[in-house]
Amino acid sequence: MQVPAGEFLKRINYPSDLKEFKEDELEQVCNELRQYIIDVVSVNGGHFAASLGTVELTVALQYVLNTPYDQLVWDVGHQAYGHKILTGRRENFHTNRIYKGISGFPKRSESVFDTFGVGHSSTSISAALGMAVASQYKGETDRQHVAVIGDGAMTAGLAFEALNHAGIENSNILVILNDNNMSIDPNVGALKEYLTDITTSKPYNRFRDDIATVLTKISSMGPDAFKIAKKIEKSIKGTLLKRSNFFEALKFRYFGPVDGHDVKHLVKLLQDLRNIPGPKLLHCVTVKGKGYALAEKDQTKWHAPGLFDKITGEIKKTKYDKPQPPKYQDVFGHTIIELAEANPKIMGITPAMPSGCSLNLMMKAMPNRAFDVGIAEQHAVTFSAGLATQGLVPFCNIYSSFMQRAYDQVIHDVALQKLNVVFCLDRAGFAGADGGTHHGAYDIAYMRCIPNMTVSAPMNEEELRNLMYTAQLDDMGPFVIRYPRGNGVMVDWQRPLKAIPIGKGRMICEGEEVAIISFGAIGNEAVKATTMLNAEGYYPAHYDLRFVKPLDEALLHEVFKKFNHIVTVEDGCIEGGMGTAILEFMADNNYKAQVTRLGIPDVVVEHGEQPELWAECGYDAAGIAGQVKKYAIKRDNTHTIAS
């Protein structure tokens, strides 16, 4: 649905158009840009509060910089809706995050203004530093390189690694810290407290107001004068804050904190900072959800609220006449509390996603046993390993695509030491509108190759509960439970907990000619396929593998002895996935069969609703049925008919 833009905004197709406005007109541009984001997201959905908080910063940057020649990197990417609208995508913005529409994050293949793909977080400083060093090497001394890092992204280790390196490079890089004290949930950790101390220090704030202008003027007097001024500045900053400035200690020139919603002041600051050489950090204080009162008040709820009435603030949800199955994440959230009440060894850990994975339920019920460690997956895994060495059973809940950042820790710190850490991989498989950066495509392949690891996937909510129960039993070692985003299939899901034998699958239905082997919740599409096929006279068998490591070899021997045609179905990458494990078993045991593997192909699949993407890749119910029909024999009540 197209939404009309305001009088100023409709004249802006690219940043060059924005530069035609006077500085006094920029506030109106900001007002119209903010309203446009509200109008479009309210009727089309998407991330919301983060981009409202960066409107003034976005306008100021595009007004001062010469993009795309000047390099601008956004981090995290869902702050960049205003950037997209001002860089040639206003007319298409209504397709944001919709199947075949534009991406919800900056994406190099989408626009020359998107200098770096930023679907995850904390990569901007490293990327911008690489760009700056490259420009320096090529002699492009006039080129600016800006990394906007915020919405919790500064809490990740990669950001600190990049700061540590950037401080010793004499490159032209500006890091803008968008300090809104939030990621999706409130920020945590010592850095948050440090930034709060800076923000609330009245003597320091009085001092810093004119420092950028002073340094700009002194820099024109020569390097010696500039060095002397810098020493004086550093001494005064340290005295006023009663501690060393963290960023200055890393050899960044620190400016701030400043009001991130004063667009005219931001323009002046950015113009001045262009003339100051070397690595610089501008600390902007912003409000997530700025300009929409409800989002300012409840920033977590309005991070990505879905469709809503922009006037009343009512979030639109589908109403059902009958009870509906819960989300898998909520099954996890309630079940871990149930398990923890019975087992005092259980702990909960998440890297900045307590509401996204529903660990916030345990954090409220058992605050001393559940931890949000910030956007720090590597730390989350090794912290969990440390807990496990002391006999505790940590449930480390990390989105599948985010677990990729902690792969070494999974191997070195958990698997090699055979520690009982339970990895609950939420958003496994297609993640929907977040697209290729968030699809949990690879965890089956990268987990099943690790020694000592158990890798499982529930087909429904009851199985998820039982796998969680099984994983916390004695001597289980490293244990993966992967499950998808969204709702399950059972209304009556809170059934008594029971252990599942490790490495044991199950037969869903008997059949003839063709066997379907599924892994995880995508097996429910196979159930739909068998129902459709039965109605047409085809009768395949269906097996739910449940464990891809260890494999149920007894079940597979039974399958290969009975069937010459096998269709494997998984919501993960085909290369190295469950279907590959079946082929390996077949080869190792000298079986011969026609095996068709269905799953995510060896391409980057873009965003869309999960059913749309399953269909695109051929493993929704219709796709599965189509594969079975290639090998099955159609039957009627009296005789066999060749298919």
Coordinates of N, CA and C in Angstrom, one line a residue, residues 391-605:
G391 N 28.8 -28.2 37.6 CA 27.6 -29.1 37.9 C 26.3 -28.5 37.6
L392 N 26.2 -27.3 37.0 CA 24.9 -26.7 36.7 C 24.6 -27.1 35.2
V393 N 23.3 -26.9 34.9 CA 22.8 -27.3 33.5 C 22.3 -26.0 32.9
P394 N 23.1 -25.3 32.1 CA 22.7 -24.1 31.4 C 21.9 -24.4 30.2
F395 N 20.8 -23.8 30.0 CA 20.0 -23.8 28.8 C 20.4 -22.5 28.1
C396 N 21.2 -22.5 27.1 CA 21.7 -21.4 26.3 C 20.9 -21.2 25.1
N397 N 20.0 -20.2 25.1 CA 19.0 -20.0 24.0 C 19.5 -18.9 23.1
I398 N 19.9 -19.3 21.9 CA 20.4 -18.4 20.9 C 19.7 -18.6 19.5
Y399 N 19.3 -17.6 18.8 CA 18.8 -17.8 17.5 C 19.8 -18.6 16.6
S400 N 19.3 -19.4 15.8 CA 20.2 -20.3 15.0 C 21.2 -19.5 14.2
S401 N 20.7 -18.4 13.5 CA 21.7 -17.6 12.7 C 22.7 -16.9 13.6
F402 N 22.3 -16.5 14.8 CA 23.3 -15.8 15.7 C 24.3 -16.8 16.3
M403 N 23.9 -18.1 16.4 CA 24.9 -19.1 16.9 C 26.1 -19.2 16.1
Q404 N 26.0 -18.8 14.8 CA 27.1 -18.9 13.9 C 28.3 -18.1 14.4
R405 N 28.0 -17.0 15.2 CA 29.1 -16.2 15.7 C 29.8 -16.8 16.9
A406 N 29.4 -17.9 17.4 CA 30.0 -18.5 18.6 C 30.4 -19.9 18.3
Y407 N 30.7 -20.2 17.0 CA 31.0 -21.6 16.6 C 32.3 -22.2 17.3
D408 N 33.3 -21.4 17.4 CA 34.5 -21.8 18.0 C 34.3 -22.2 19.5
Q409 N 33.5 -21.4 20.1 CA 33.2 -21.6 21.6 C 32.4 -22.9 21.7
V410 N 31.5 -23.2 20.8 CA 30.7 -24.4 20.9 C 31.7 -25.6 20.8
I411 N 32.6 -25.6 19.9 CA 33.6 -26.7 19.7 C 34.6 -26.7 20.9
H412 N 35.3 -25.6 21.1 CA 36.4 -25.6 22.0 C 36.0 -25.7 23.5
D413 N 35.0 -24.9 23.8 CA 34.7 -24.7 25.2 C 33.6 -25.7 25.7
V414 N 32.8 -26.2 24.8 CA 31.7 -27.1 25.3 C 31.9 -28.5 24.8
A415 N 32.0 -28.7 23.5 CA 32.0 -30.1 22.9 C 33.3 -30.9 23.3
L416 N 34.5 -30.2 23.2 CA 35.7 -31.0 23.5 C 35.8 -31.4 25.0
Q417 N 35.1 -30.6 25.8 CA 35.1 -30.9 27.2 C 33.9 -31.7 27.7
K418 N 33.0 -32.0 26.7 CA 31.8 -32.9 27.0 C 30.9 -32.3 28.1
L419 N 30.8 -31.0 28.0 CA 30.0 -30.3 29.1 C 28.5 -30.3 28.7
N420 N 27.7 -30.4 29.7 CA 26.2 -30.5 29.5 C 25.6 -29.1 29.4
V421 N 25.9 -28.5 28.2 CA 25.2 -27.2 27.9 C 24.1 -27.6 26.9
V422 N 22.9 -27.1 27.1 CA 21.8 -27.3 26.2 C 21.6 -26.1 25.3
F423 N 21.9 -26.3 24.0 CA 21.7 -25.2 23.1 C 20.3 -25.2 22.5
C424 N 19.5 -24.3 22.9 CA 18.2 -24.2 22.3 C 18.2 -23.2 21.1
L425 N 18.2 -23.6 19.9 CA 18.3 -22.8 18.7 C 17.0 -22.4 18.2
D426 N 16.5 -21.2 18.6 CA 15.3 -20.6 18.2 C 15.4 -20.1 16.7
R427 N 14.3 -19.9 16.0 CA 14.3 -19.4 14.7 C 15.2 -20.3 13.7
A428 N 15.2 -21.6 14.0 CA 15.9 -22.6 13.1 C 15.0 -22.7 11.8
G429 N 15.7 -22.8 10.7 CA 15.0 -22.9 9.4 C 14.7 -21.5 8.9
F430 N 13.7 -21.3 8.0 CA 13.4 -20.0 7.5 C 12.8 -19.1 8.6
A431 N 13.4 -17.9 8.7 CA 13.0 -17.0 9.8 C 12.0 -16.0 9.3
G432 N 11.5 -16.0 8.0 CA 10.5 -15.1 7.6 C 11.0 -13.8 7.0
A433 N 10.4 -12.7 7.4 CA 10.6 -11.4 6.8 C 12.0 -10.9 7.1
D434 N 12.7 -11.4 8.1 CA 14.0 -10.9 8.3 C 15.0 -11.3 7.2
G435 N 14.7 -12.3 6.5 CA 15.5 -12.7 5.3 C 16.7 -13.4 5.5
G436 N 17.6 -13.4 4.5 CA 18.8 -14.2 4.4 C 19.7 -14.1 5.6
T437 N 19.8 -12.9 6.2 CA 20.7 -12.7 7.3 C 20.2 -13.4 8.6
H438 N 19.0 -13.8 8.6 CA 18.4 -14.3 9.8 C 17.9 -15.8 9.7
H439 N 17.9 -16.3 8.4 CA 17.4 -17.7 8.3 C 18.4 -18.6 9.0
G440 N 17.8 -19.5 9.8 CA 18.6 -20.5 10.5 C 18.9 -21.7 9.6
A441 N 19.6 -21.5 8.5 CA 19.8 -22.5 7.5 C 20.9 -23.5 7.8
Y442 N 21.8 -23.2 8.6 CA 23.1 -24.0 8.6 C 23.4 -24.8 9.8
D443 N 22.5 -24.7 10.9 CA 22.9 -25.3 12.1 C 22.9 -26.8 12.1
I444 N 22.1 -27.5 11.3 CA 22.1 -28.9 11.2 C 23.5 -29.4 10.7
A445 N 23.9 -28.7 9.7 CA 25.2 -29.1 9.0 C 26.4 -28.8 10.0
Y446 N 26.4 -27.6 10.6 CA 27.5 -27.2 11.4 C 27.5 -27.8 12.8
M447 N 26.4 -28.3 13.3 CA 26.4 -29.0 14.6 C 26.6 -30.5 14.5
R448 N 26.1 -31.1 13.4 CA 26.2 -32.6 13.4 C 27.6 -33.1 13.2
C449 N 28.5 -32.2 12.7 CA 29.9 -32.7 12.5 C 30.8 -32.5 13.7
I450 N 30.2 -32.1 14.8 CA 31.0 -31.9 16.1 C 31.0 -33.1 17.0
P451 N 32.1 -33.6 17.4 CA 32.1 -34.8 18.3 C 31.4 -34.5 19.6
N452 N 30.9 -35.5 20.2 CA 30.2 -35.4 21.5 C 28.9 -34.7 21.5
M453 N 28.4 -34.2 20.4 CA 27.2 -33.4 20.3 C 26.0 -34.3 20.0
T454 N 24.9 -34.0 20.7 CA 23.6 -34.6 20.3 C 22.8 -33.4 19.6
V455 N 22.2 -33.8 18.4 CA 21.5 -32.8 17.7 C 20.1 -33.3 17.4
S456 N 19.1 -32.5 17.9 CA 17.7 -33.0 17.9 C 16.8 -31.8 17.4
A457 N 15.6 -32.2 17.0 CA 14.6 -31.2 16.6 C 13.2 -31.8 16.8
P458 N 12.4 -31.1 17.5 CA 11.0 -31.6 17.8 C 10.1 -31.3 16.6
M459 N 9.1 -32.2 16.5 CA 8.1 -32.0 15.4 C 6.9 -31.2 15.9
N460 N 6.8 -31.1 17.2 CA 5.7 -30.4 17.8 C 6.0 -29.9 19.2
E461 N 5.1 -29.2 19.9 CA 5.4 -28.7 21.2 C 5.6 -29.7 22.2
E462 N 4.9 -30.8 22.2 CA 5.1 -31.9 23.2 C 6.5 -32.4 23.1
E463 N 7.0 -32.6 21.8 CA 8.3 -33.1 21.6 C 9.4 -32.1 22.1
L464 N 9.1 -30.8 21.9 CA 10.0 -29.8 22.4 C 10.2 -29.9 24.0
R465 N 9.1 -30.0 24.6 CA 9.1 -30.2 26.1 C 9.9 -31.4 26.5
N466 N 9.6 -32.5 25.8 CA 10.2 -33.8 26.2 C 11.7 -33.8 25.9
L467 N 12.1 -33.1 24.8 CA 13.6 -33.0 24.5 C 14.3 -32.1 25.5
M468 N 13.6 -31.0 26.0 CA 14.2 -30.2 27.0 C 14.3 -31.0 28.3
Y469 N 13.3 -31.8 28.6 CA 13.4 -32.6 29.8 C 14.5 -33.6 29.7
T470 N 14.7 -34.2 28.5 CA 15.7 -35.2 28.3 C 17.1 -34.6 28.4
A471 N 17.3 -33.4 27.9 CA 18.6 -32.7 27.8 C 19.1 -32.4 29.2
Q472 N 18.3 -32.2 30.2 CA 18.8 -31.9 31.5 C 19.0 -33.1 32.4
L473 N 18.8 -34.3 31.9 CA 19.1 -35.5 32.7 C 20.6 -35.7 32.8
D474 N 21.0 -36.5 33.7 CA 22.4 -36.7 34.0 C 23.2 -37.1 32.8
D475 N 24.4 -36.6 32.7 CA 25.4 -37.1 31.7 C 25.0 -37.0 30.3
M476 N 24.2 -36.0 30.0 CA 23.8 -35.8 28.6 C 24.8 -35.1 27.7
G477 N 25.7 -34.4 28.3 CA 26.7 -33.7 27.4 C 26.1 -32.6 26.6
P478 N 26.9 -32.1 25.6 CA 26.4 -31.1 24.7 C 25.2 -31.5 24.0
F479 N 24.1 -30.7 23.9 CA 22.8 -31.1 23.4 C 22.2 -29.9 22.7
V480 N 21.9 -30.1 21.4 CA 21.2 -29.1 20.6 C 19.7 -29.5 20.4
I481 N 18.9 -28.5 20.6 CA 17.4 -28.6 20.3 C 17.1 -27.4 19.4
R482 N 16.8 -27.7 18.1 CA 16.5 -26.7 17.2 C 14.9 -26.6 16.9
Y483 N 14.4 -25.4 16.9 CA 12.9 -25.3 16.6 C 12.7 -24.0 15.9
P484 N 11.5 -23.9 15.2 CA 11.3 -22.8 14.3 C 10.7 -21.6 14.9
R485 N 10.7 -20.5 14.2 CA 9.9 -19.3 14.6 C 8.5 -19.6 14.4
G486 N 7.6 -19.0 15.2 CA 6.2 -19.0 15.0 C 5.5 -20.1 15.8
N487 N 4.2 -20.3 15.4 CA 3.3 -21.2 16.2 C 3.5 -22.6 15.9
G488 N 3.2 -23.4 16.9 CA 3.3 -24.9 16.7 C 2.0 -25.4 16.1
V489 N 1.7 -26.7 16.5 CA 0.5 -27.3 15.9 C -0.4 -27.9 17.0
M490 N -0.1 -27.8 18.3 CA -0.9 -28.4 19.3 C -1.5 -27.4 20.2
V491 N -2.8 -27.5 20.4 CA -3.5 -26.7 21.4 C -3.3 -27.3 22.8
D492 N -3.4 -28.6 22.9 CA -3.2 -29.3 24.2 C -1.7 -29.7 24.3
W493 N -0.8 -28.8 24.6 CA 0.6 -29.1 24.5 C 1.2 -29.3 25.9
Q494 N 0.6 -28.9 27.0 CA 1.2 -29.0 28.3 C 0.9 -30.4 28.9
R495 N 1.6 -31.4 28.3 CA 1.4 -32.7 28.8 C 2.5 -33.2 29.7
P496 N 2.4 -34.2 30.4 CA 3.4 -34.7 31.3 C 4.7 -34.9 30.6
L497 N 5.8 -34.5 31.3 CA 7.1 -34.6 30.7 C 7.6 -36.0 30.7
K498 N 8.3 -36.4 29.7 CA 8.9 -37.8 29.7 C 10.2 -37.8 28.8
A499 N 11.1 -38.7 29.2 CA 12.4 -38.7 28.5 C 12.2 -39.4 27.1
I500 N 13.0 -38.9 26.1 CA 13.0 -39.5 24.8 C 14.4 -40.2 24.7
P501 N 14.4 -41.5 24.3 CA 15.6 -42.2 24.1 C 16.5 -41.5 23.1
I502 N 17.8 -41.3 23.4 CA 18.7 -40.5 22.6 C 18.9 -41.3 21.3
G503 N 18.7 -40.6 20.1 CA 19.0 -41.2 18.8 C 17.9 -42.1 18.3
K504 N 16.7 -41.9 18.9 CA 15.6 -42.8 18.4 C 14.5 -42.0 17.7
G505 N 14.2 -42.3 16.5 CA 13.1 -41.7 15.7 C 11.8 -42.4 15.9
R506 N 10.9 -42.2 15.1 CA 9.6 -42.8 15.2 C 8.9 -42.9 13.8
M507 N 8.0 -43.8 13.7 CA 7.2 -43.9 12.4 C 5.9 -43.2 12.7
I508 N 5.6 -42.2 11.7 CA 4.4 -41.5 11.8 C 3.3 -42.3 11.2
C509 N 3.5 -42.9 10.0 CA 2.5 -43.7 9.3 C 3.2 -44.7 8.4
E510 N 2.7 -45.9 8.3 CA 3.2 -46.9 7.4 C 2.8 -46.5 6.0
G511 N 3.5 -47.2 5.0 CA 3.2 -46.9 3.6 C 3.9 -47.8 2.7
E512 N 3.8 -47.5 1.4 CA 4.3 -48.3 0.3 C 5.1 -47.5 -0.7
E513 N 6.0 -48.1 -1.3 CA 6.8 -47.6 -2.4 C 7.8 -46.4 -2.0
V514 N 7.3 -45.5 -1.3 CA 8.1 -44.3 -1.0 C 8.1 -44.0 0.5
A515 N 9.3 -43.7 1.1 CA 9.4 -43.3 2.5 C 9.8 -41.9 2.6
I516 N 9.0 -41.1 3.3 CA 9.4 -39.7 3.7 C 10.1 -39.7 5.0
I517 N 11.3 -39.1 5.1 CA 12.0 -39.0 6.3 C 12.1 -37.5 6.6
S518 N 11.5 -37.0 7.7 CA 11.5 -35.6 8.0 C 12.3 -35.4 9.3
F519 N 12.7 -34.2 9.5 CA 13.5 -33.8 10.7 C 12.9 -32.5 11.3
G520 N 12.3 -32.5 12.4 CA 11.8 -31.3 13.0 C 10.4 -30.9 12.6
A521 N 10.1 -29.7 12.9 CA 8.7 -29.2 12.7 C 8.2 -29.2 11.3
I522 N 9.1 -29.2 10.3 CA 8.7 -29.2 8.9 C 8.1 -30.5 8.6
G523 N 8.2 -31.5 9.5 CA 7.5 -32.8 9.4 C 6.0 -32.6 9.3
N524 N 5.5 -31.5 9.9 CA 4.1 -31.3 9.8 C 3.6 -31.0 8.4
E525 N 4.5 -30.4 7.5 CA 4.2 -30.3 6.1 C 4.1 -31.7 5.5
A526 N 5.0 -32.6 5.9 CA 5.0 -34.0 5.4 C 3.7 -34.7 5.8
V527 N 3.2 -34.4 7.0 CA 1.9 -35.0 7.4 C 0.8 -34.4 6.5
K528 N 0.8 -33.1 6.2 CA -0.2 -32.6 5.2 C -0.1 -33.2 3.9
A529 N 1.2 -33.5 3.5 CA 1.4 -34.1 2.1 C 0.9 -35.5 2.1
T530 N 1.1 -36.3 3.1 CA 0.6 -37.7 3.1 C -0.9 -37.7 3.1
T531 N -1.6 -36.7 3.8 CA -3.0 -36.6 3.8 C -3.5 -36.3 2.4
M532 N -2.9 -35.4 1.7 CA -3.2 -35.0 0.4 C -3.1 -36.2 -0.6
L533 N -1.9 -36.9 -0.4 CA -1.6 -38.0 -1.3 C -2.6 -39.2 -1.0
N534 N -2.9 -39.5 0.2 CA -3.8 -40.6 0.5 C -5.2 -40.3 -0.2
A535 N -5.6 -39.1 -0.2 CA -6.9 -38.7 -0.8 C -6.8 -39.0 -2.3
E536 N -5.6 -39.0 -2.9 CA -5.5 -39.2 -4.3 C -5.1 -40.6 -4.7
G537 N -4.9 -41.5 -3.7 CA -4.6 -42.9 -3.9 C -3.1 -43.2 -3.8
Y538 N -2.3 -42.3 -3.2 CA -0.9 -42.6 -3.0 C -0.7 -42.8 -1.5
Y539 N 0.2 -43.8 -1.1 CA 0.3 -44.1 0.3 C 1.8 -44.2 0.7
P540 N 2.5 -43.1 0.8 CA 3.9 -43.2 1.3 C 3.9 -43.4 2.8
A541 N 5.1 -43.9 3.2 CA 5.3 -44.0 4.7 C 6.0 -42.7 5.1
H542 N 5.9 -42.4 6.4 CA 6.5 -41.2 6.9 C 7.2 -41.5 8.3
Y543 N 8.4 -41.1 8.4 CA 9.2 -41.3 9.6 C 9.7 -39.9 10.1
D544 N 9.6 -39.7 11.4 CA 10.2 -38.5 12.0 C 11.5 -38.9 12.7
L545 N 12.6 -38.4 12.2 CA 13.9 -38.8 12.6 C 14.2 -38.4 14.0
R546 N 13.8 -37.2 14.4 CA 14.0 -36.6 15.8 C 15.5 -36.3 16.1
F547 N 16.4 -37.1 15.8 CA 17.8 -36.9 16.0 C 18.6 -37.1 14.7
V548 N 19.4 -36.0 14.4 CA 20.3 -36.2 13.2 C 21.7 -36.6 13.7
K549 N 21.9 -36.5 15.0 CA 23.1 -37.1 15.6 C 22.8 -37.4 17.1
P550 N 22.9 -38.7 17.5 CA 23.2 -39.8 16.7 C 21.9 -40.2 15.8
L551 N 22.2 -40.8 14.7 CA 21.1 -41.3 13.9 C 20.5 -42.6 14.5
D552 N 19.2 -42.8 14.2 CA 18.5 -44.0 14.6 C 18.9 -45.0 13.5
E553 N 19.9 -45.8 13.7 CA 20.4 -46.7 12.6 C 19.4 -47.9 12.4
A554 N 18.8 -48.3 13.5 CA 17.8 -49.4 13.4 C 16.6 -49.0 12.5
L555 N 16.2 -47.7 12.7 CA 15.1 -47.2 11.9 C 15.5 -47.1 10.4
L556 N 16.7 -46.6 10.2 CA 17.2 -46.5 8.8 C 17.4 -47.8 8.1
H557 N 17.9 -48.8 8.9 CA 18.0 -50.1 8.3 C 16.7 -50.6 7.8
E558 N 15.7 -50.4 8.7 CA 14.3 -50.8 8.3 C 13.8 -50.1 7.0
V559 N 14.1 -48.8 7.0 CA 13.6 -48.0 5.8 C 14.3 -48.5 4.5
F560 N 15.6 -48.6 4.6 CA 16.4 -49.0 3.3 C 16.1 -50.4 2.9
K561 N 15.8 -51.3 3.8 CA 15.4 -52.7 3.4 C 14.1 -52.7 2.8
K562 N 13.2 -51.8 3.1 CA 11.8 -51.8 2.6 C 11.6 -51.0 1.4
F563 N 12.3 -49.8 1.3 CA 11.9 -48.8 0.3 C 13.1 -48.5 -0.7
N564 N 12.8 -48.4 -1.9 CA 13.8 -48.0 -3.0 C 13.7 -46.5 -3.3
H565 N 12.7 -45.9 -2.8 CA 12.6 -44.4 -3.0 C 12.4 -43.7 -1.7
I566 N 13.3 -42.8 -1.4 CA 13.2 -42.0 -0.1 C 13.3 -40.5 -0.4
V567 N 12.4 -39.8 0.3 CA 12.4 -38.3 0.2 C 12.7 -37.8 1.6
T568 N 13.8 -37.0 1.7 CA 14.1 -36.4 3.0 C 13.7 -35.0 3.0
V569 N 13.2 -34.5 4.1 CA 12.6 -33.2 4.2 C 13.2 -32.5 5.5
E570 N 13.8 -31.3 5.3 CA 14.4 -30.6 6.4 C 14.3 -29.1 6.1
D571 N 14.1 -28.3 7.2 CA 14.1 -26.9 7.1 C 15.5 -26.4 7.4
G572 N 16.4 -26.7 6.6 CA 17.8 -26.3 6.7 C 18.5 -26.6 5.4
C573 N 19.8 -26.2 5.3 CA 20.5 -26.3 4.1 C 20.7 -27.8 3.7
I574 N 20.5 -28.1 2.4 CA 20.7 -29.4 1.8 C 22.1 -29.9 2.0
E575 N 23.1 -29.0 1.7 CA 24.5 -29.4 1.8 C 24.9 -29.6 3.2
G576 N 25.2 -30.9 3.5 CA 25.7 -31.2 4.8 C 24.6 -31.4 5.8
G577 N 23.3 -31.4 5.4 CA 22.2 -31.5 6.3 C 21.7 -32.9 6.6
M578 N 20.5 -33.0 7.1 CA 19.9 -34.3 7.4 C 19.9 -35.3 6.2
G579 N 19.5 -34.8 5.1 CA 19.5 -35.6 3.9 C 20.9 -36.2 3.5
T580 N 21.9 -35.3 3.7 CA 23.3 -35.8 3.5 C 23.6 -36.9 4.5
A581 N 23.2 -36.7 5.7 CA 23.4 -37.8 6.7 C 22.8 -39.1 6.3
I582 N 21.6 -39.0 5.7 CA 21.0 -40.3 5.2 C 21.8 -40.9 4.1
L583 N 22.3 -40.0 3.1 CA 23.1 -40.5 2.1 C 24.4 -41.2 2.6
E584 N 25.0 -40.6 3.6 CA 26.2 -41.1 4.2 C 25.9 -42.5 4.8
F585 N 24.8 -42.6 5.5 CA 24.4 -43.9 6.1 C 24.2 -44.9 5.0
M586 N 23.5 -44.5 3.9 CA 23.3 -45.5 2.8 C 24.6 -46.0 2.2
A587 N 25.5 -45.0 2.0 CA 26.8 -45.4 1.4 C 27.6 -46.3 2.3
D588 N 27.6 -46.0 3.6 CA 28.4 -46.7 4.6 C 27.9 -48.1 4.8
N589 N 26.6 -48.3 4.5 CA 26.0 -49.6 4.7 C 25.6 -50.4 3.4
N590 N 26.2 -49.8 2.3 CA 26.0 -50.5 1.0 C 24.6 -50.7 0.5
Y591 N 23.7 -49.7 0.9 CA 22.4 -49.8 0.4 C 22.3 -49.0 -1.0
K592 N 21.3 -49.3 -1.8 CA 21.1 -48.6 -3.0 C 19.6 -48.2 -3.0
A593 N 19.4 -46.9 -3.2 CA 18.0 -46.4 -3.3 C 18.1 -45.0 -3.9
Q594 N 16.9 -44.6 -4.4 CA 16.8 -43.3 -5.0 C 16.4 -42.3 -3.9
V595 N 17.4 -41.4 -3.5 CA 17.1 -40.5 -2.4 C 17.0 -39.1 -3.0
T596 N 15.9 -38.5 -2.7 CA 15.6 -37.1 -3.1 C 15.7 -36.2 -1.8
R597 N 16.5 -35.2 -1.8 CA 16.7 -34.4 -0.7 C 16.0 -33.1 -0.9
L598 N 15.1 -32.7 0.0 CA 14.3 -31.5 0.0 C 14.8 -30.6 1.2
G599 N 15.0 -29.3 0.9 CA 15.5 -28.4 2.0 C 15.9 -27.1 1.3
I600 N 16.6 -26.3 2.1 CA 17.1 -25.0 1.6 C 18.2 -25.2 0.6
P601 N 18.1 -24.8 -0.6 CA 19.1 -25.0 -1.7 C 20.4 -24.1 -1.4
D602 N 21.4 -24.4 -2.2 CA 22.7 -23.7 -2.1 C 22.7 -22.3 -2.7
V603 N 21.7 -21.5 -2.2 CA 21.6 -20.1 -2.7 C 21.1 -19.3 -1.4
V604 N 21.3 -18.0 -1.5 CA 20.8 -17.2 -0.4 C 19.3 -16.9 -0.7
V605 N 18.4 -17.4 0.1 CA 17.0 -17.2 -0.1 C 16.6 -15.9 0.6

